[in-house]
Structures are given as C-alpha cells and as structure tokens.
XYZ file of C-alpha atoms in Angstrom:
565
model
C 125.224 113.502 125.720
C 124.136 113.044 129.298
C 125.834 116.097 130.359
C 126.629 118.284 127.899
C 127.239 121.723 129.560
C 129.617 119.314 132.296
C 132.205 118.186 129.204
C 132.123 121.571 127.934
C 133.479 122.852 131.129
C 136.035 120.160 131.110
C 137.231 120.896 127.787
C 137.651 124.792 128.474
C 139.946 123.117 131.586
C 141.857 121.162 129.775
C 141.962 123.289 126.159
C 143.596 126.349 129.005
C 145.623 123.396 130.268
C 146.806 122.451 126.999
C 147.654 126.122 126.003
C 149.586 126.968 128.815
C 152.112 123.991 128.007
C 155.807 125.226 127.559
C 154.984 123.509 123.609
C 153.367 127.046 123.061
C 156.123 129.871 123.030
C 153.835 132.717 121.481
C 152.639 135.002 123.898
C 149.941 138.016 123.790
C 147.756 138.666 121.019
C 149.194 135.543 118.924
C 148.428 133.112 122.515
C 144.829 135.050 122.535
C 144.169 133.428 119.115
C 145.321 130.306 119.229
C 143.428 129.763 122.124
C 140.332 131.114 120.607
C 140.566 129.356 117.687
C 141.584 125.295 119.473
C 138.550 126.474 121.500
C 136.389 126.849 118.575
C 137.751 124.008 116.931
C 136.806 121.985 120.071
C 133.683 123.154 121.099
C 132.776 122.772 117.168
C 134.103 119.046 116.894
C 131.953 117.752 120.397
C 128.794 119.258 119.194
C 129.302 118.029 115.715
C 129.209 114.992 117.778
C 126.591 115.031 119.811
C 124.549 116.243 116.714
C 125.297 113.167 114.664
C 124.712 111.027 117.832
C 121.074 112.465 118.141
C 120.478 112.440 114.469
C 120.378 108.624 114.534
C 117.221 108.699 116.587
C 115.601 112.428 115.642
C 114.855 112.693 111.984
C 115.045 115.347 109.754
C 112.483 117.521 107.432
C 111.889 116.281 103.918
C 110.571 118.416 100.749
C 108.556 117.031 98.089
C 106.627 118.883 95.207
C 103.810 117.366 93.828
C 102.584 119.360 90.050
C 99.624 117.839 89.062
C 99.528 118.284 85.171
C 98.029 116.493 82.149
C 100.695 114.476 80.372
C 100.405 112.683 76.595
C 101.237 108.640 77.571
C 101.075 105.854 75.059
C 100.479 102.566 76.454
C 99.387 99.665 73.905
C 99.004 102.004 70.968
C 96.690 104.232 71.968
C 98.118 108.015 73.491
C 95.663 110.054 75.782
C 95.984 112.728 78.383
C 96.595 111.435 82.044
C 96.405 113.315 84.965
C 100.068 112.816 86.429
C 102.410 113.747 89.079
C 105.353 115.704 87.629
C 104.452 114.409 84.446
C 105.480 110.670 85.485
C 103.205 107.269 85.931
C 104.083 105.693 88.217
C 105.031 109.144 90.163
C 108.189 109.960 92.114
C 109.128 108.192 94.610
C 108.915 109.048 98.561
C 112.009 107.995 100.517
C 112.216 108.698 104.322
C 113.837 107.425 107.128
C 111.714 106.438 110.568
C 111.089 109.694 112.582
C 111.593 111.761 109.797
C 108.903 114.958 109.237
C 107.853 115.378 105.383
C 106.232 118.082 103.661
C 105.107 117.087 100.773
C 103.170 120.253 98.692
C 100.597 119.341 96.389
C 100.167 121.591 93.534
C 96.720 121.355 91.381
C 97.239 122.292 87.344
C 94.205 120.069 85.980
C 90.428 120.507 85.534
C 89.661 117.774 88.865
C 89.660 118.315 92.384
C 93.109 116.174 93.877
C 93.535 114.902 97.107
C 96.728 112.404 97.946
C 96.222 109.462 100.133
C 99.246 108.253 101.702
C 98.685 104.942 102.114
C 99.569 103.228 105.291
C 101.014 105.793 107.585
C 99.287 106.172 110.366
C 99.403 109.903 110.314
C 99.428 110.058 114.427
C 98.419 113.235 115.470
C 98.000 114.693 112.028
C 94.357 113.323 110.365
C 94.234 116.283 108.129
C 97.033 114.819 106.273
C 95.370 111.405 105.505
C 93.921 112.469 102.534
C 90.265 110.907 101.052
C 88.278 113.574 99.989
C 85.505 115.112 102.447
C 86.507 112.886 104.973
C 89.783 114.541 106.303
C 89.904 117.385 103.686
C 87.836 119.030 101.170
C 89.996 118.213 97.773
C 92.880 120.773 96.176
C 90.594 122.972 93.679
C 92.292 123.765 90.104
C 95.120 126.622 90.543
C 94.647 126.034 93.936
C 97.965 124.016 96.259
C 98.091 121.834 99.679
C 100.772 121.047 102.098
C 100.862 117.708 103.460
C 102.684 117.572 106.897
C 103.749 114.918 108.920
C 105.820 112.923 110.888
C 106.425 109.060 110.076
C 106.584 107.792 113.742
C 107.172 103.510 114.785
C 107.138 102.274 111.159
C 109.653 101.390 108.549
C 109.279 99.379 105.057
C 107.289 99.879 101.847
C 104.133 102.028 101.728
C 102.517 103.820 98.526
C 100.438 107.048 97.779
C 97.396 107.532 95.253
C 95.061 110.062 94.785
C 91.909 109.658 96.769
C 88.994 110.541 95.077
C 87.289 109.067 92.126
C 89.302 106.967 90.127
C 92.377 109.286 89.547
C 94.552 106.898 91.708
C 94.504 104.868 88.325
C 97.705 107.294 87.279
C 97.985 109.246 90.483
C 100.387 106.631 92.852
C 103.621 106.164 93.648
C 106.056 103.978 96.226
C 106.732 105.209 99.999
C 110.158 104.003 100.940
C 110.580 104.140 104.846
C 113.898 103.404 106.176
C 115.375 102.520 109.185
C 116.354 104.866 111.696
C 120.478 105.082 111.413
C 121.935 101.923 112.627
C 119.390 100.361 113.147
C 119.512 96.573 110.564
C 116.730 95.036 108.800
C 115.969 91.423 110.798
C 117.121 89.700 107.967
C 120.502 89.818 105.885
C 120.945 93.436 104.197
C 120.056 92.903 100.579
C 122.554 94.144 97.637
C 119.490 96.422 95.834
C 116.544 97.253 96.423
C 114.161 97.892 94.037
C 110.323 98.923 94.302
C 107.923 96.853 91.961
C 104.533 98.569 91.414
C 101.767 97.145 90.026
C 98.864 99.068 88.538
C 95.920 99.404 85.793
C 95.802 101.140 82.367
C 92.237 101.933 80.340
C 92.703 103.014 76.686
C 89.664 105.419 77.605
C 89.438 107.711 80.389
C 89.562 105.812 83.687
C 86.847 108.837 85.043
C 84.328 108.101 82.548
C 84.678 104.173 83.080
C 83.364 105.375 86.251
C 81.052 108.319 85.938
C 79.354 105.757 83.170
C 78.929 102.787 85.828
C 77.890 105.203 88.571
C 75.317 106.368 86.115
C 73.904 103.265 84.563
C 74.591 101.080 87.864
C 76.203 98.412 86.207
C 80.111 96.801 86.891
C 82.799 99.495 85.478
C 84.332 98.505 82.541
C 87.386 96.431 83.022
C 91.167 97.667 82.590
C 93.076 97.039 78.936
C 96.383 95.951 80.423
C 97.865 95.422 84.338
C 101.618 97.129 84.525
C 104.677 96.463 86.375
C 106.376 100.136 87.420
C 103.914 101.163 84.421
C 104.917 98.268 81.568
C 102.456 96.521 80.317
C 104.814 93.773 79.040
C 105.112 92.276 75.869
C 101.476 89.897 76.051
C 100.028 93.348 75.086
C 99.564 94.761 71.748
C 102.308 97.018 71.061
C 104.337 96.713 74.029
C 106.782 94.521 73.482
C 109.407 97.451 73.783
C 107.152 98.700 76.900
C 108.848 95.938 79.568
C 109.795 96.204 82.596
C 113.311 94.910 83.585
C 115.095 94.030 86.361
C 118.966 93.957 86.482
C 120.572 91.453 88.897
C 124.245 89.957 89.509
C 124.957 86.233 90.177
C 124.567 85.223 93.925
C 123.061 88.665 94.985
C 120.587 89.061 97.066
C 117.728 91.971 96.186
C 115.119 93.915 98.256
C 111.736 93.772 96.032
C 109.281 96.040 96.992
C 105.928 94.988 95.792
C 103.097 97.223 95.907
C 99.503 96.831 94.488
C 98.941 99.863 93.312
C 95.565 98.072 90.837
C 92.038 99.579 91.699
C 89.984 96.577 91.495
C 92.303 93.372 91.650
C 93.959 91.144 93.558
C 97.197 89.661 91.859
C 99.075 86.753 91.604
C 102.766 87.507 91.118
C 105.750 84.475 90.363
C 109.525 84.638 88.535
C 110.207 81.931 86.828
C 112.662 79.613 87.810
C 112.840 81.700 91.427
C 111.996 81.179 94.737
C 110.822 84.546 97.138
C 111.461 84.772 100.792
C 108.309 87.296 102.356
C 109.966 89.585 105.037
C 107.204 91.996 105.335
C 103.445 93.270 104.654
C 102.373 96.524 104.981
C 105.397 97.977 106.404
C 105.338 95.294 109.319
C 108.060 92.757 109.463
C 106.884 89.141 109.654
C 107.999 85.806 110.315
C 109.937 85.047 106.628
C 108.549 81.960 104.615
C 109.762 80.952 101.052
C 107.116 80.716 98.512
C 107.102 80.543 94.587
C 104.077 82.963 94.461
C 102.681 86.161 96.285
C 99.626 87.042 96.265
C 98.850 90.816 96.649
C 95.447 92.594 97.336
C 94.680 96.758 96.177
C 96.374 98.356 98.644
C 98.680 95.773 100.224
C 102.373 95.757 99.991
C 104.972 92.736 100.344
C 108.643 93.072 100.783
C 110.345 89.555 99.539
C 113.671 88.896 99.000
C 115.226 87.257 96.163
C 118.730 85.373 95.692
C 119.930 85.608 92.287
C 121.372 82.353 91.157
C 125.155 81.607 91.326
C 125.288 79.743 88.357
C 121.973 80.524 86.236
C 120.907 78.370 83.001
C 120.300 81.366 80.830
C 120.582 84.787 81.598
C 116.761 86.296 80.992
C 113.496 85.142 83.005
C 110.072 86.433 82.876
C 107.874 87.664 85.876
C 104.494 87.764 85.764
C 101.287 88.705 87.236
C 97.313 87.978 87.080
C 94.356 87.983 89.028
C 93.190 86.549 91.588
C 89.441 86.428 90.701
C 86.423 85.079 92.903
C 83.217 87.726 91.981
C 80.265 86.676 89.229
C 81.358 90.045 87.278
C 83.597 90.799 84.149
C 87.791 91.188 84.863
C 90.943 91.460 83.106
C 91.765 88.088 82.206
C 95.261 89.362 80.977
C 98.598 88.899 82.084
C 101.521 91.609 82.569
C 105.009 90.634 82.351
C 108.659 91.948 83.037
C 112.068 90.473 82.845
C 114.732 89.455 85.412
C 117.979 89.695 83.669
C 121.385 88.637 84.806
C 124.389 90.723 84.216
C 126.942 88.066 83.325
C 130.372 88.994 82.150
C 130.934 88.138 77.887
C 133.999 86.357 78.927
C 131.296 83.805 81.029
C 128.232 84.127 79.289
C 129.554 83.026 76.094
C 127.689 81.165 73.119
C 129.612 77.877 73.848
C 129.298 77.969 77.701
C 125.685 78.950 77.502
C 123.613 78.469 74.982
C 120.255 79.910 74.686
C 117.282 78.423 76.959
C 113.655 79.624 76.020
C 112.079 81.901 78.405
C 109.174 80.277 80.547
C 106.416 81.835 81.995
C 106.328 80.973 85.747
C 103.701 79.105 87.088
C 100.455 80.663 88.449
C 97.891 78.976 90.352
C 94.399 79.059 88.318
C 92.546 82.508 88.431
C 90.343 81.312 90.825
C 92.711 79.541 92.956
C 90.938 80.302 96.694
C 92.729 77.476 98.662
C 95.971 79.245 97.660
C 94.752 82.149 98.774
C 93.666 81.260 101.940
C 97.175 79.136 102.720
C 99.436 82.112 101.872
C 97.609 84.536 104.505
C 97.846 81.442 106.341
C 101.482 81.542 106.299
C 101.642 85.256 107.342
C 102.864 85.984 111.141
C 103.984 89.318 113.296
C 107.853 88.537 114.580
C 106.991 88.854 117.798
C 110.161 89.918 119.227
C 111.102 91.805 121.916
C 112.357 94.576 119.197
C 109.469 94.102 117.263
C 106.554 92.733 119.128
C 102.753 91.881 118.437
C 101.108 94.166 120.786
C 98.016 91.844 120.256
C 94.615 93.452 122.282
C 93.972 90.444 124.596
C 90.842 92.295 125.696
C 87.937 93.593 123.918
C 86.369 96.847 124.867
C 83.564 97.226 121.646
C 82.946 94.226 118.889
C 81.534 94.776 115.542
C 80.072 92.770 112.655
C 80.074 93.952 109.785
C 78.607 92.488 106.666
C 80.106 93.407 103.449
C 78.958 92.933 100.206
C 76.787 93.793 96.859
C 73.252 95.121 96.709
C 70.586 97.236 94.664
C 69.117 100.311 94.391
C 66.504 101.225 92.347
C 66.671 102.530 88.904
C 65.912 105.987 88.649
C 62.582 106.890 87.004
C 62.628 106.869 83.027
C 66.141 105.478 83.272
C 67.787 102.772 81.491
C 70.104 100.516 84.501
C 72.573 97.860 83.738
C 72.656 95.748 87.204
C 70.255 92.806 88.199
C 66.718 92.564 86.836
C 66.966 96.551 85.920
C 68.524 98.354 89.192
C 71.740 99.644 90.256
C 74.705 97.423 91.809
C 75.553 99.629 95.356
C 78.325 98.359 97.951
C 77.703 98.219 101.276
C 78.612 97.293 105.268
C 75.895 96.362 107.451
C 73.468 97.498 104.350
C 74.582 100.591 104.424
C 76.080 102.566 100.972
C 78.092 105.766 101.917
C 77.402 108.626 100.929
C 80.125 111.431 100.392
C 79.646 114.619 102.451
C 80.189 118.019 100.502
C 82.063 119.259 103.358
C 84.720 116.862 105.067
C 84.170 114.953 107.920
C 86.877 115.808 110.142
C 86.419 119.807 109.224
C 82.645 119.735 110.434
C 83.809 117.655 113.541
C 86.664 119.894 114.307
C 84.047 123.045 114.224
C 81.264 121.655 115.979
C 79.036 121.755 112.582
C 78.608 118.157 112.421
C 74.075 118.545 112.473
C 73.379 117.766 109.069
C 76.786 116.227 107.516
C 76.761 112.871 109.477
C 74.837 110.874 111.929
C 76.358 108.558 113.943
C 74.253 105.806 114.365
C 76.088 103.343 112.023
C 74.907 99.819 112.813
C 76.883 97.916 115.071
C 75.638 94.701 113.107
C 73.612 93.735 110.908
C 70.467 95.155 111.299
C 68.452 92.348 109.889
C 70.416 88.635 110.069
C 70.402 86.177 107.427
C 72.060 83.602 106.194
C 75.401 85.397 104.822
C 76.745 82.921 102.890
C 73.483 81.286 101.797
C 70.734 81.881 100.354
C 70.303 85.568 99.529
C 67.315 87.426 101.091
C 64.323 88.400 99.060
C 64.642 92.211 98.966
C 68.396 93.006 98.112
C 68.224 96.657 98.460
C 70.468 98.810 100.550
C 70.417 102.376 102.329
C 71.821 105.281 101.844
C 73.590 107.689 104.570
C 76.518 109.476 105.861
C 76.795 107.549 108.790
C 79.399 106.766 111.238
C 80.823 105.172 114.262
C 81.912 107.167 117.189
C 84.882 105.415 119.742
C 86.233 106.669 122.768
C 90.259 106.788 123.028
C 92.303 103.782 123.780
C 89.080 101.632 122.714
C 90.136 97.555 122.075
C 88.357 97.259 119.095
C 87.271 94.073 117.655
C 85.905 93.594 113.846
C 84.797 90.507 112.381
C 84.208 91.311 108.239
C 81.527 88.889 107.055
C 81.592 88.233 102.998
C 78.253 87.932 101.604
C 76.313 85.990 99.096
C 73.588 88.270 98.208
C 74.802 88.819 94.572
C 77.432 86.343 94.741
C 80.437 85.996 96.811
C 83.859 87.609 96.306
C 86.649 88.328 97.902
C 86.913 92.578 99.158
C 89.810 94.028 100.034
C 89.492 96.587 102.796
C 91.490 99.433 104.065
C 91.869 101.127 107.307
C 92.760 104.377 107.412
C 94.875 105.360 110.624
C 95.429 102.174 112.019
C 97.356 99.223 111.619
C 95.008 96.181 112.891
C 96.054 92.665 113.519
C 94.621 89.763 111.411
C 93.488 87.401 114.357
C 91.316 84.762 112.564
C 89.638 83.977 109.169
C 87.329 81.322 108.111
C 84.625 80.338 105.535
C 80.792 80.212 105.653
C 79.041 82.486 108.467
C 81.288 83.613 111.459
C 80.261 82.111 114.563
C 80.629 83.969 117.670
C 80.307 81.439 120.147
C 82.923 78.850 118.617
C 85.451 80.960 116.180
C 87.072 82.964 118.830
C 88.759 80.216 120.690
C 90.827 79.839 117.175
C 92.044 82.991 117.165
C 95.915 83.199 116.875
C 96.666 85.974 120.205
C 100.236 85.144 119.927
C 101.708 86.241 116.301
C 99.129 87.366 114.098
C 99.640 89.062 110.780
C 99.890 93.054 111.594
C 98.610 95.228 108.490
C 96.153 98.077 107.160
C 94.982 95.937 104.158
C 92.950 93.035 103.993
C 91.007 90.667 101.450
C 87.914 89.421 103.172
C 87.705 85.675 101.904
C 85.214 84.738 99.346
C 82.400 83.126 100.942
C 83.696 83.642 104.846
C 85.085 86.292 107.394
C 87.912 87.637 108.728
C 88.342 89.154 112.405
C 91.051 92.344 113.185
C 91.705 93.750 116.141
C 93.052 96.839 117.863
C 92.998 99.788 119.559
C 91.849 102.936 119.187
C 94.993 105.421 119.867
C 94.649 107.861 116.671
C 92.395 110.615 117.114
C-alpha cells in the first residue's frame, strides 16, 4: 500500500460513519462492541490485504532437514550400503519460489565428512553456504550438523544439489525447483505437469574406493555399472527390468521436464522416441525455445524442455533413453539407461481392436562420439533478451584470462606401482596447475586474515609456457602442484577463454562456476586466437549458464562480472 497509515484513518472515518447510521438501534455497551468488533474485522481484512499483496514479491522462510544415514539399495542385483539423504537416492526434493529464504539443516550420521553443494544458486551475499569442502567450509564431521542459509534472489527454474567432496555426490543429489515469484508466468505456455528427470551413476562397489584406488595408483577411475533416470537403471541392465522409470502423460498435454545431469563423469545424450522436445531453459536461465529430437546434457547442467503428448498416439508406451557423449582416449560406460513414457488412455479408447500393439523403439541417438552434434545444439542455445529478461552481456573487459585445461603427469611415487602413461600418475590441470585442497577452507582463512600459508595467489593468468594446444603435445607433460588462486576486485568484467588440450588427448571438460552465472560468448576448434576470434563473438543473445563443456579439441570464451563477494 502506498499509504497505509492514510486508509487506516479513512476507514476508522467511515467504520464511525457507518455505526452511527439510524440501521444501528443498540446503544451503550452493545454500540461499544459492535463497533469494536466491525473495526477489528476491518482493520484485519485491509492488512490481510496488503500482506498477500507484498507476499507476491517478498518470499517466505523454507525448512528442510537433511539426515545423512547409510541405507541398504539394490540396483542390478547387487545390495550395498549408500550414504543417502533421508534414506532416499535420488534425495528429496527442494522446491522454492524466487525471493524465498531456505534453511536447509544438514545432519551428519555416517563415518565421512559431508558438505552439500547447491548447485547453481548464486548464493549472493552468503559464500559460506556454497558448499565444496575447504573452500567455503570445512565439511560436517560425524555426529556433528550444519545450517545452510540463504536467500534465492533473480533466478527461477531447475537447479540440483550434491555433496561436494570426494565422490559422495554419486548418491548424495537431488533436484532444486525454483518457482516464479506469484503471478508472475513462465514465457512460454504453462505446462499441465511438471516433472523433474535426474540423471545419475551407480557402481556395484563403493563409488569412494573407485576413487581413493585411482587417486592412489594414478590411473582413470573405474567406470560406472549402470547410468539412472530418477535412480532406474532401466531394463538394458541385468536385473532391472522391474527397476524403470516411468512417466505418466494424457493425450494432447503439454509437460514441464526437468532434466538434470546429476552423472560425475559424463556427458549424455537424451531422446523419446517418437517425440519431439521444445528447450525453454539451461541452468535456470530462460532461452530462446528451439525444437530438437535430442538434448544433450553435460555434469552439472540442467535443461528444461517441454513436451506435447500426442493427441492421437500409435501405441500407448515409448521408451526414453540416454548415453554418452564420449570424446577422451580413456575407458566409459558404453551402456544405455532407459525409462518409459506412457499414455493414460481410457479402456473404452485404447481397446485391442482400435489399437493394436506397436513394438517399442528405442529413439534415435547420434553416435557416441557425435562432436558436430554437439557443437550445433550449444549452437542453437540463446539468452531471451527481453526487456523482462535481458542478456546483461559485459560489452567491456576489465581482466582476460586463458586458461588451458587438460590432462598431465606426475611422477610415480618411489617404490610404487602407477597405472597412467609410461608409469606416472594422470593429474588435471588449468594453466598446468593441479589443485591442491587446503585443510582449512579458503574463505575461513580469508575471512580471518590467516591466509600466509593456505593459499598464494599468484595463479597464472595464462599459460605459463605456450604451445601448440591442440597439436602436438610438449615433451615434458608434467604439471604443478599448489593452492593457488586468483584475486579480483568488485564489479570486475571478467573475460575467460577455456582452451582444450591435446597433451594426452583431447576431450571435452565440463566446467563449473561457483557463484556466478557467465555468458557463453564464443566457441571454436583448434587454438583460440586472440586477435581474430573476438570479432565472432555473439554480444547480443548469448547462452547465460554456470555449466559448460569445453569442446574437444577447441575453446570456449565466458564472460562476466564480478558482483559476488
């Protein structure tokens, strides 16, 4: 209300007005009440009100409670103990509305240290709630608890959480559902459902030991035994045929899918047969909607499509599917995870003589390898650019970066057996340089001026010795070691060009940015050249995200600016 103490005064006027009227013939005491109580009544129904008038735009507080716990699952025949939230994989679901606070309390009842990661938000103002271990927090010890605060501010759309620290977000994620604020419409047609679609990994063994073994022996991790939709492997998998996912849908309706790539090491292909998909968003930014027959979906990305059932479909059941998108020299899950789309057709139309029974077909899937696929679908991908929704693209650059990303070596450890090339260790690294986790977090020892002795901050701006990315790999492969990082002032324009490289063969990496949405202002293949590339760049519309798959073989450039402390 503009003036709410004003319109009070002018109902007490006109509720005394009111009372006074020759309608009321009790007098005294009884008069005294009456007009108490229409006053009441009065006051109570304007500020009721005003109250649901501001609650469109201020949001409200949300409770979660996370139990860590061990759980018995059986996936494929074999049952183990997962680490789970509230005893579920995938774990609850996180619904919110734009502006809303949440409080989300994280409760530790296993032998690992926990952190949550929630993926996406851009946690403004509240870094300690980002969640990777010993960079914003130390982790949750066993018996010990956590309370995530914070406030989803300027976004809306799908987003997921996962542990953040080793390889627990194998069982440790779940979907973030951000909703409009009240009355305010999706820029596209409201769907009928919506329904969140999850992908993910399971191991037979322990995912931590997959891990702890290749960290030891420096050699790939062992692959994953089956990929899962909303944790199904689907029946391609040994003894799962009664483990499949399934999607209910009505003639003619139009359904919300929320896809999220929840897998640690793979990008994914995903198709239903006989359907087409409209993309309406990535990483909880709207874009410019396209139709395609096929998403493809890197670790950590999410992609809201829409899908029209049929009016009249031939057959009631149809199989979705997804499979990797490979493009590395190592070992992968060549497998396939499927669900069902089934159509709820009354008996009285679906009968045997009306429609008889159609085989179900697998939809089609471009070939594992498929990179000009790849490179045409994040092609396709544009901000809105509206007025309502606009690209605030950084048309100047304040600090540029290049930073090469790729595989290495390190040496083998003295009377040590390694698994990676001619006897040393595989290590990841940008600009050479293979992070090293801090035992006390980053942001803690910033916060309390202790930083002398956790990191350094002299991270290369570029590479510090230039090669040919793409080509030829350099003689000595080996990378360093250090807890190094880059310091920006606030409201920095920030420009980074990721460079893919060769050294131990090219493949595609999917990177993350914690805190920041960037925008996705050109891509190519081969070495990134400074002097030409630029004038390419799309300034206009480009894709807005926190994910990205750096191309096999080439670069990508981001942008943006630096307004998250």
């Amino acid at each position: 209300m503009a003036n709410p103490s004003g319109a009070i005064k002018a109902l007490k006027t006109w509720v005394s007005q009111q009372l006074e009227l020759k309608t009321f013939t009790v007098r005294g005491a009884m008069a005294s009440c009456l007009r108490a109580f229409a006053m009441a009544l009065l006051l109570s129904t304007i500020l009721l009100k005003s109250e649901l008038s501001e609650s469109k735009h201020a949001g409200i507080t949300r409770h979660y409670k996370f139990n860590i716990r061990l759980e018995n699952v059986t996936r494929l025949c074999h049952t183990k103990q997962v680490v789970t939230v509230n005893g579920q994989v995938p774990g609850p679901r996180i619904v919110a509305r734009e502006g809303d606070r949440l409080l989300i309390k994280v409760i530790n009842h296993v032998p690992n240290n926990i952190t949550i990661h929630w993926h996406g938000v851009r946690q403004l103002q509240s870094g300690w709630a980002d969640g990777p271990a010993y960079v914003t927090q130390c982790p949750i010890q066993t018996g010990q608890s956590y309370v995530y605060n914070f406030t989803i501010i300027g976004q809306r759309g799908t987003l997921f959480w996962h542990a953040h620290i080793s390889w627990l977000r194998s069982t440790l994620y779940g979907p973030i559902v951000i909703l409009p604020k009240l009355g305010i419409p999706y820029p596209f047609p409201k769907p009928h459902g919506e329904v969140p679609i999850i992908f993910g990994e399971w191991w037979n063994v322990d995912p931590e030991a997959v891990i702890s073994q290749a960290l030891q022996m420096g050699g790939g991790p062992n692959v994953s035994d089956a990929y899962t939709i909303n944790g199904h492997p689907g029946p391609l998998y040994n003894c799962s045929a009664k483990d499949t996912f399934r999607l209910e849908v009505e003639p003619g309706k139009t359904y919300l899918l929320r896809l999220i790539n929840a897998a640690l090491n793979d990008e994914l292909f995903f198709s239903i047969a006989n359907h087409s998909l409209t993309v309406v968003e990535t990483d909880a930014i709207y874009v410019k909607p396209f139709a395609t027959e096929v998403v493809l979906i890197t670790p950590g990305q999410t992609t809201n499509v829409l899908l029209t059932a049929k009016s009249q479909p031939l057959g009631t059941t149809f199989i979705m599917a997804a499979r990797p998108y490979v493009t590395g020299l190592g070992t992968f899950d060549n497998s396939t995870t499927v669900g069902l789309l089934h159509y709820n057709i009354p008996s009285f139309i679906n009968s045997s003589a009306s429609s008889p029974k159609l085989p179900l077909l697998l939809p089609t899937l471009p070939p594992l390898n498929d990179t000009a696929f790849a490179t045409n679908f994040s092609r396709r991908l544009r901000s809105l650019a509206t007025n309502q929704f606009p690209a605030n693209v950084p048309q100047r650059v304040d600090k540029r970066f290049l930073f090469t990303v790729g595989l290495g070596t390190s040496p083998c450890p003295k009377n040590q057996t390694c698994q990676g090339p001619n006897g040393t260790k595989f290590a990841a690294s940008v600009n050479n340089v293979s992070f090293v986790l801090p035992t006390t977090a980053l942001l803690q020892s910033y916060f309390f001026g202790q930083s002398v002795g956790i990191y350094i901050t002299d991270f290369p701006d570029n590479p510090p010795i230039p090669f040919n990315y793409t080509g030829s790999p350099p003689n000595n492969t080996l990378v360093r070691f250090g807890t190094k990082v880059e310091v920006l002032k606030f409201n920095t324009s920030v420009e980074v060009v990721l460079q893919d490289t060769g050294i131990l063969g090219a493949e595609s990496h999917p990177l993350h940015l914690h805190g920041f949405n960037f925008f996705v202002v050109g891509q190519g293949f081969g070495n990134y050249n400074p002097s030409k590339d630029p004038a390419k760049f799309n300034l206009v519309d480009p894709v807005e995200r926190n994910t990205v798959g750096v191309p096999s073989g080439g670069w990508v450039a981001l942008r943006f600016l630096v307004d998250n402390p």
